[in-house]
Short mmCIF file of C-alpha atoms in Angstrom, two decimals:
data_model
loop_
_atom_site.label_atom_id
_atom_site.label_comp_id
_atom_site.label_asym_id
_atom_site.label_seq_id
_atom_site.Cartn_x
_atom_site.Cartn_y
_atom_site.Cartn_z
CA UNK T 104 22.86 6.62 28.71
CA UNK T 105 19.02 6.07 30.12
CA UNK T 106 17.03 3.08 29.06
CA UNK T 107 15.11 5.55 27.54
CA UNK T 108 17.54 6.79 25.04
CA UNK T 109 18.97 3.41 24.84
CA UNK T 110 15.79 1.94 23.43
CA UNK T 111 15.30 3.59 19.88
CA UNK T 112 18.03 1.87 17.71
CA UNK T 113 18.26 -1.24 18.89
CA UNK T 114 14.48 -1.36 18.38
CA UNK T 115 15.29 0.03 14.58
CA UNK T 116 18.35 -2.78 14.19
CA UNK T 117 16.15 -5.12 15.29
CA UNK T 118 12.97 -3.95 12.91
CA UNK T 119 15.85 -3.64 10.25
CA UNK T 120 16.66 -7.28 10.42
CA UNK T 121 12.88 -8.11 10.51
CA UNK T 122 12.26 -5.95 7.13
CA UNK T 123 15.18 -7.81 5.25
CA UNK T 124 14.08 -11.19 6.39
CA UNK T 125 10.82 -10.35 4.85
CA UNK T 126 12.25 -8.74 1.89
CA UNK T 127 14.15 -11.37 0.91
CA UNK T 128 11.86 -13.85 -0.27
CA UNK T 129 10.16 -11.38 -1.83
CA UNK T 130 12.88 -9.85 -4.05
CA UNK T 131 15.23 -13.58 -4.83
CA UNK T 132 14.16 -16.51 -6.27
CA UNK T 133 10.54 -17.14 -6.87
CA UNK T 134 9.14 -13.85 -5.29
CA UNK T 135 11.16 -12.18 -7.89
CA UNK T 136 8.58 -13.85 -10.86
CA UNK T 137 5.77 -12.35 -8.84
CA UNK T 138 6.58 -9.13 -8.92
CA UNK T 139 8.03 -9.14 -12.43
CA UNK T 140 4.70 -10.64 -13.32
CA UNK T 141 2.55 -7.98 -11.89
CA UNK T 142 4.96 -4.97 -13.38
CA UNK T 143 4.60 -6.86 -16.64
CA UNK T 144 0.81 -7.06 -16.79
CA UNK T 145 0.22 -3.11 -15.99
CA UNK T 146 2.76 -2.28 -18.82
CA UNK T 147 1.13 -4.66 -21.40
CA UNK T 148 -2.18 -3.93 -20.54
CA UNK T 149 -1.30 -0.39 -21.34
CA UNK T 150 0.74 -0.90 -23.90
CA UNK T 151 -2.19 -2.50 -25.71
CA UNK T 152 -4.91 0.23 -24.74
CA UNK T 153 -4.40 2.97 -27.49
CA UNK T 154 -7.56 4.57 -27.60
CA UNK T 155 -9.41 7.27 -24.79
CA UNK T 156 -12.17 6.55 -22.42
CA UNK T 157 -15.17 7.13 -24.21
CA UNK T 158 -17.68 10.03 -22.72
CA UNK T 159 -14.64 11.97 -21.61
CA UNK T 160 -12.57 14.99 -22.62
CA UNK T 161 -9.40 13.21 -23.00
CA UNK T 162 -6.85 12.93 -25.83
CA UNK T 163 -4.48 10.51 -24.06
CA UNK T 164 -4.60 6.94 -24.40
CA UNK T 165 -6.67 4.59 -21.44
CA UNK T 166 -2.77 2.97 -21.53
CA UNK T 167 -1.12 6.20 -21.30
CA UNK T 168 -3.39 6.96 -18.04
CA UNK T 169 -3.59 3.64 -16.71
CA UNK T 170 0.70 4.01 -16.24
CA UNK T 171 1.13 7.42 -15.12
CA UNK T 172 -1.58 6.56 -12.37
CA UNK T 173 -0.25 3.23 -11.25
CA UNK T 174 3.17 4.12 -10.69
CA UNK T 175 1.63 6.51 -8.02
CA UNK T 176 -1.66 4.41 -7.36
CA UNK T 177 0.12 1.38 -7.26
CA UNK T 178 1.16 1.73 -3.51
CA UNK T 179 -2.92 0.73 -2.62
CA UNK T 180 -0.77 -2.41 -2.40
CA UNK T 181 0.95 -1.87 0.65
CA UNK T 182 -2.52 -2.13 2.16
CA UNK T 183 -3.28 -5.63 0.79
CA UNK T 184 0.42 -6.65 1.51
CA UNK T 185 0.64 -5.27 5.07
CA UNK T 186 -3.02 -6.92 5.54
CA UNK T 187 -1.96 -10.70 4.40
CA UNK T 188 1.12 -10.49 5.95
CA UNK T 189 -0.21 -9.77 9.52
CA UNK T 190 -2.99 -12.51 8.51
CA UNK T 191 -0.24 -15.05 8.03
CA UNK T 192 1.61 -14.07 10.92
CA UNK T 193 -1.85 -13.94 13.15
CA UNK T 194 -2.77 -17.82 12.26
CA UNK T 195 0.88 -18.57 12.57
CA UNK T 196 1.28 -17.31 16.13
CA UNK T 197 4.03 -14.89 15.18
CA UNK T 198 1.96 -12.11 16.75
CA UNK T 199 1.45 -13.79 19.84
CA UNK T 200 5.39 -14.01 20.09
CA UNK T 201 6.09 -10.60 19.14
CA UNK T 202 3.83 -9.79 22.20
CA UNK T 203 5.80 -11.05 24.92
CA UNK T 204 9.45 -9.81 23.23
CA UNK T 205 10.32 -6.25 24.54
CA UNK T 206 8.99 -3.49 21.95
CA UNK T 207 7.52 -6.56 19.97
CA UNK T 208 5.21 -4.64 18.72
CA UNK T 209 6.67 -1.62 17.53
CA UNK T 210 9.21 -3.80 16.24
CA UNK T 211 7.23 -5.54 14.25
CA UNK T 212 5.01 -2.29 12.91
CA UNK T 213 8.64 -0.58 12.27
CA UNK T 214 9.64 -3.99 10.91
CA UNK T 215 6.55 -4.64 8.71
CA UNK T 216 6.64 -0.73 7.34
CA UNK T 217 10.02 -0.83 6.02
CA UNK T 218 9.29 -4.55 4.16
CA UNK T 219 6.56 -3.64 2.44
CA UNK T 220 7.20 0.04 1.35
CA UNK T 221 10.35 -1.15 0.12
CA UNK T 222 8.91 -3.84 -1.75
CA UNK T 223 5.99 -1.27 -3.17
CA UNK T 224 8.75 1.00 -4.04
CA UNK T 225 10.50 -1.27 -6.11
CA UNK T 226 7.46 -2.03 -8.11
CA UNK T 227 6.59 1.44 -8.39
CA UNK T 228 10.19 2.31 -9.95
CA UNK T 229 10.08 -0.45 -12.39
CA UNK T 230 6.33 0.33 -13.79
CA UNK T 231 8.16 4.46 -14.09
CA UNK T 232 10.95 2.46 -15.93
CA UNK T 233 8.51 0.39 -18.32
CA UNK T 234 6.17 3.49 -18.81
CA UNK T 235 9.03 5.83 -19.98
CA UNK T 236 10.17 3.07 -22.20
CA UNK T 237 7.10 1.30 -23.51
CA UNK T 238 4.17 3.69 -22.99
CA UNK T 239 3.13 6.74 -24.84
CA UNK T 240 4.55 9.39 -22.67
CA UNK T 241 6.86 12.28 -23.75
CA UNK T 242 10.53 11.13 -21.26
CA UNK T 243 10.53 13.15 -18.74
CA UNK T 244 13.34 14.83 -17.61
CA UNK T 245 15.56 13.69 -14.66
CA UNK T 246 14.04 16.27 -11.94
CA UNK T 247 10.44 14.74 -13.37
CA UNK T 248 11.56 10.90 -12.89
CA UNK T 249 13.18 12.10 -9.63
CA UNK T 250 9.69 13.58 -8.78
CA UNK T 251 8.01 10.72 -9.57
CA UNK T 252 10.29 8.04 -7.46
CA UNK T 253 9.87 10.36 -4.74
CA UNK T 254 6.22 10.73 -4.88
CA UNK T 255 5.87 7.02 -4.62
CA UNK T 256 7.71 6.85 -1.75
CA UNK T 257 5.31 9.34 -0.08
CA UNK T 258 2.42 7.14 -1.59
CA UNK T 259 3.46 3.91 0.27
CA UNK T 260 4.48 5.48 3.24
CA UNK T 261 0.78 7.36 3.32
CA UNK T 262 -0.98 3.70 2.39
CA UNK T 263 0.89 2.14 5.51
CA UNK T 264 -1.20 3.27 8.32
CA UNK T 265 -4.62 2.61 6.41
CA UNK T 266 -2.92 -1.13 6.17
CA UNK T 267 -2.74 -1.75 9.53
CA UNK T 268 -6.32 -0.18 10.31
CA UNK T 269 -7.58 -2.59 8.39
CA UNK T 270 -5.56 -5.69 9.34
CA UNK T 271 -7.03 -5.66 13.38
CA UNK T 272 -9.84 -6.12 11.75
CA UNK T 273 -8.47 -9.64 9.98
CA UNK T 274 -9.08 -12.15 12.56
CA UNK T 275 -10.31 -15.26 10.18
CA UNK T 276 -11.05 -16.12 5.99
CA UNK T 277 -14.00 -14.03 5.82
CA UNK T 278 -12.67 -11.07 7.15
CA UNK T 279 -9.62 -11.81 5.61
CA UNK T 280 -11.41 -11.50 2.25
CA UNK T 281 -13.44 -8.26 2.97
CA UNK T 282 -10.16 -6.44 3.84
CA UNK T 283 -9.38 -7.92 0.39
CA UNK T 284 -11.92 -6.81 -1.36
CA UNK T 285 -12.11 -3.31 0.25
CA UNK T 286 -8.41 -2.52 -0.53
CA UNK T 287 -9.06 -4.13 -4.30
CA UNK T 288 -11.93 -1.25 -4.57
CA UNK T 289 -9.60 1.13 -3.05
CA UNK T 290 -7.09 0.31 -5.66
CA UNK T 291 -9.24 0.85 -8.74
CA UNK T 292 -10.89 3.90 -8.39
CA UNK T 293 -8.81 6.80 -9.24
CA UNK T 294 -5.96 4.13 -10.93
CA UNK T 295 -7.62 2.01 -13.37
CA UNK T 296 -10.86 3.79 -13.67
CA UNK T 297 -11.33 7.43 -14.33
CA UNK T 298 -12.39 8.97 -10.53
CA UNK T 299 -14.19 11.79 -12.71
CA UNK T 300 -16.46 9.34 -13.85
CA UNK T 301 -17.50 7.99 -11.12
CA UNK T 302 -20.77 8.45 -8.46
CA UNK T 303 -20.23 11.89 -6.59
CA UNK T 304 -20.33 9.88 -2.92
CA UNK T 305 -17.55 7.56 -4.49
CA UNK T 306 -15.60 10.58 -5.34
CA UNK T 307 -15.72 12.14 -1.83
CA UNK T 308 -14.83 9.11 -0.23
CA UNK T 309 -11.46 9.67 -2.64
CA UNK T 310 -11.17 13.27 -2.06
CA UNK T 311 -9.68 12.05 1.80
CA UNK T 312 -7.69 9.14 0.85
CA UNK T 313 -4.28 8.40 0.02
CA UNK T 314 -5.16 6.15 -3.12
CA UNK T 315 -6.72 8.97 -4.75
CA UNK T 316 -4.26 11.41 -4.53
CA UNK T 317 -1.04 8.87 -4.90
CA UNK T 318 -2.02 8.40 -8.67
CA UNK T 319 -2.50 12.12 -8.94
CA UNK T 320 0.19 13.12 -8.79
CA UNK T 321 1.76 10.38 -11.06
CA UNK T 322 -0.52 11.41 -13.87
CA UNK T 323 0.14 15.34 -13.39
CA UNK T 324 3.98 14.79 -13.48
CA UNK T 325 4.00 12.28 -16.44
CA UNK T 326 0.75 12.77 -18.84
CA UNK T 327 -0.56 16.32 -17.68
CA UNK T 328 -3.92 15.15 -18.55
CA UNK T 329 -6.48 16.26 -16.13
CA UNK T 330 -9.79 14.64 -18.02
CA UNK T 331 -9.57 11.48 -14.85
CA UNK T 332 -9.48 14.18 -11.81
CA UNK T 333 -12.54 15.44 -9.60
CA UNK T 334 -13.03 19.03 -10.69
CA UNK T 335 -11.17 18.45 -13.77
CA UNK T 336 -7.70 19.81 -12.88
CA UNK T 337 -4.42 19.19 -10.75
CA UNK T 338 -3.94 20.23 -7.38
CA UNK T 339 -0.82 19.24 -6.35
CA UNK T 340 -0.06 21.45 -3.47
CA UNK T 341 -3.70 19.53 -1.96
CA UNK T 342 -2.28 16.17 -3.04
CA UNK T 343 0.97 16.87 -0.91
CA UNK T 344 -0.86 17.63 1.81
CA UNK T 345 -3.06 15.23 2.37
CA UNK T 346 -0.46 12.51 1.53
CA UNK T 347 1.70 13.73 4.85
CA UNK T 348 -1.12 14.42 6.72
CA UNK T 349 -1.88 10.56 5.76
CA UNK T 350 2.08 9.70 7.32
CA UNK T 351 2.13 12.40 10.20
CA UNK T 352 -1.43 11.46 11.85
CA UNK T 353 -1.44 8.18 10.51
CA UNK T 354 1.81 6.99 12.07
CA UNK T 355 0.92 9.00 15.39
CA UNK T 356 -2.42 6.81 15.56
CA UNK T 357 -0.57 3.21 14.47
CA UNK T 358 0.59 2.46 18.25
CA UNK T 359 -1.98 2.70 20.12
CA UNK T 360 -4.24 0.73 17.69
CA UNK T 361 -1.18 -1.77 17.51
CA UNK T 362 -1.54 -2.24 20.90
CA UNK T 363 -4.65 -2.48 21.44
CA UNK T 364 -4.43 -5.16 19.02
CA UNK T 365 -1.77 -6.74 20.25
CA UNK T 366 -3.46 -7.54 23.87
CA UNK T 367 -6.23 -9.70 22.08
CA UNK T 368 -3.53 -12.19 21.01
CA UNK T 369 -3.84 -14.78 23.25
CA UNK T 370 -2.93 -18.94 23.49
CA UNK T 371 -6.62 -19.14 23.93
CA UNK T 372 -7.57 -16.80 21.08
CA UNK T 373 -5.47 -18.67 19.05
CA UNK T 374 -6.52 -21.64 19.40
CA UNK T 375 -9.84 -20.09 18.72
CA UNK T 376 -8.74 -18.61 15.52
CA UNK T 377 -7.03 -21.84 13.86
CA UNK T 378 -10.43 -23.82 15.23
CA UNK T 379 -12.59 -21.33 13.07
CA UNK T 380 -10.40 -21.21 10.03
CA UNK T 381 -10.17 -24.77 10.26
CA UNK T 382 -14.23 -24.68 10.13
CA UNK T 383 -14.31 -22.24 7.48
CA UNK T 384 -12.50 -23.63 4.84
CA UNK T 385 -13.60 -27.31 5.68
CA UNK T 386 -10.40 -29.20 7.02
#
């Protein structure tokens, strides 16, 4: 066997064991109240929204919507989780360790992908559970909730590669928080907000995005409302598409930009970094 062929799996053992050391916090003990919290707060907050959006041509419920859309939309959060994650592990020096381990980095992109899709997947099967239970949708059938689990799968895994776009650009607080508040906006429109009634630039920025079409799909499988959509109707075939053209050219751009990254962590760098967030937030 070549080095070549030799390298693959242990590279994937070793991401594997990086994904379930990051998972587990996350998914026993107190991480488990997080996410139980969040799941909790989408399902009540729809739960208590009966009525329609006003100024639309809707008969379903703002609740009703809000669901079907977030158990697609919802993986916006791999973005923000993939982005504070390599934040902590930047000002941590994690990074600067992966650097000098063989196939650090592509460990640690393999590594990081698994953790947090995983983690968005979980959520994204319990708000399907809750919605089907406590929300104002007819119960699908088992090929539709099978549908469903697997188009949020194909969400996360399409969010992924925006994620770590945005995290080289996370090098201190402030950028920190406009890679916060850019996946936040990211997160809203087309999920909590109706994209149909938004600006027409707004909307085209959706139109190529993975956030857009994530909740969708979610909302065409579960409610079959299309009063929230540009153009006022599904297009799932579209939706497909551009989610795996998200995951095939995404993915094929992630290691390059990784590494690229990767040669800017330095000792001195650093040092730089913890000097400036010291300054920043005043210690």
């Amino acid at each position: 066997m070549t080095p070549t062929r030799s390298v693959p799996l242990p590279v994937l053992r070793a991401a594997a064991r990086q994904a379930y050391g990051d998972l587990r916090p996350s998914i026993v003990g107190a991480g488990t109240t997080s996410i139980l919290f969040t799941v909790a707060a989408i399902l009540v907050v729809s739960r208590i929204s009966n009525g329609p959006l006003r100024g639309l041509d809707s008969t379903s419920a703002f609740g009703t919507m809000f669901a079907a859309g977030s158990v697609g939309g919802f993986a916006s959060l791999v973005m923000i989780q993939i982005g504070a994650e390599t934040y902590t592990d930047r000002i941590g020096g994690a990074l600067l360790r992966v650097r000098i381990l063989p196939h650090g980095p592509l460990t640690w992109a393999i590594g990081k992908t698994l953790s947090t899709v995983v983690l968005v997947f979980i959520m994204q099967a319990m708000i399907l559970l809750g919605t089907v239970l406590f929300i104002d949708v007819a119960m699908p059938a088992t090929g539709t909730a099978l549908l469903c689990l697997l188009i949020a799968a194909l969400a996360s895994l399409s969010c992924a590669p925006l994620g770590f776009f945005l995290s080289v650009f996370i090098r201190g607080v402030y950028s920190y928080m406009v890679n916060m508040v850019i996946c936040l906006a990211l997160f809203v429109a087309g999920c909590c907000y109706p994209t149909s009634a938004l600006p027409g630039w707004v909307q085209g920025i959706q139109m190529v995005l993975p956030t857009y079409w994530s909740g969708h799909l979610t909302r065409w499988a579960l409610v079959g409302d299309p009063s929230w959509e540009i153009g006022g109707s599904f297009h799932p075939v579209l939706a497909v598409g551009v989610l795996l053209a998200w995951i095939v050219v995404g993915f094929g751009l992630v290691p390059p930009v990784i590494r690229r990254s990767f040669r800017k962590e330095t000792i001195g760098g650093l040092s730089r970094t913890q000097s400036t967030i010291r300054s920043q937030t005043g210690l």
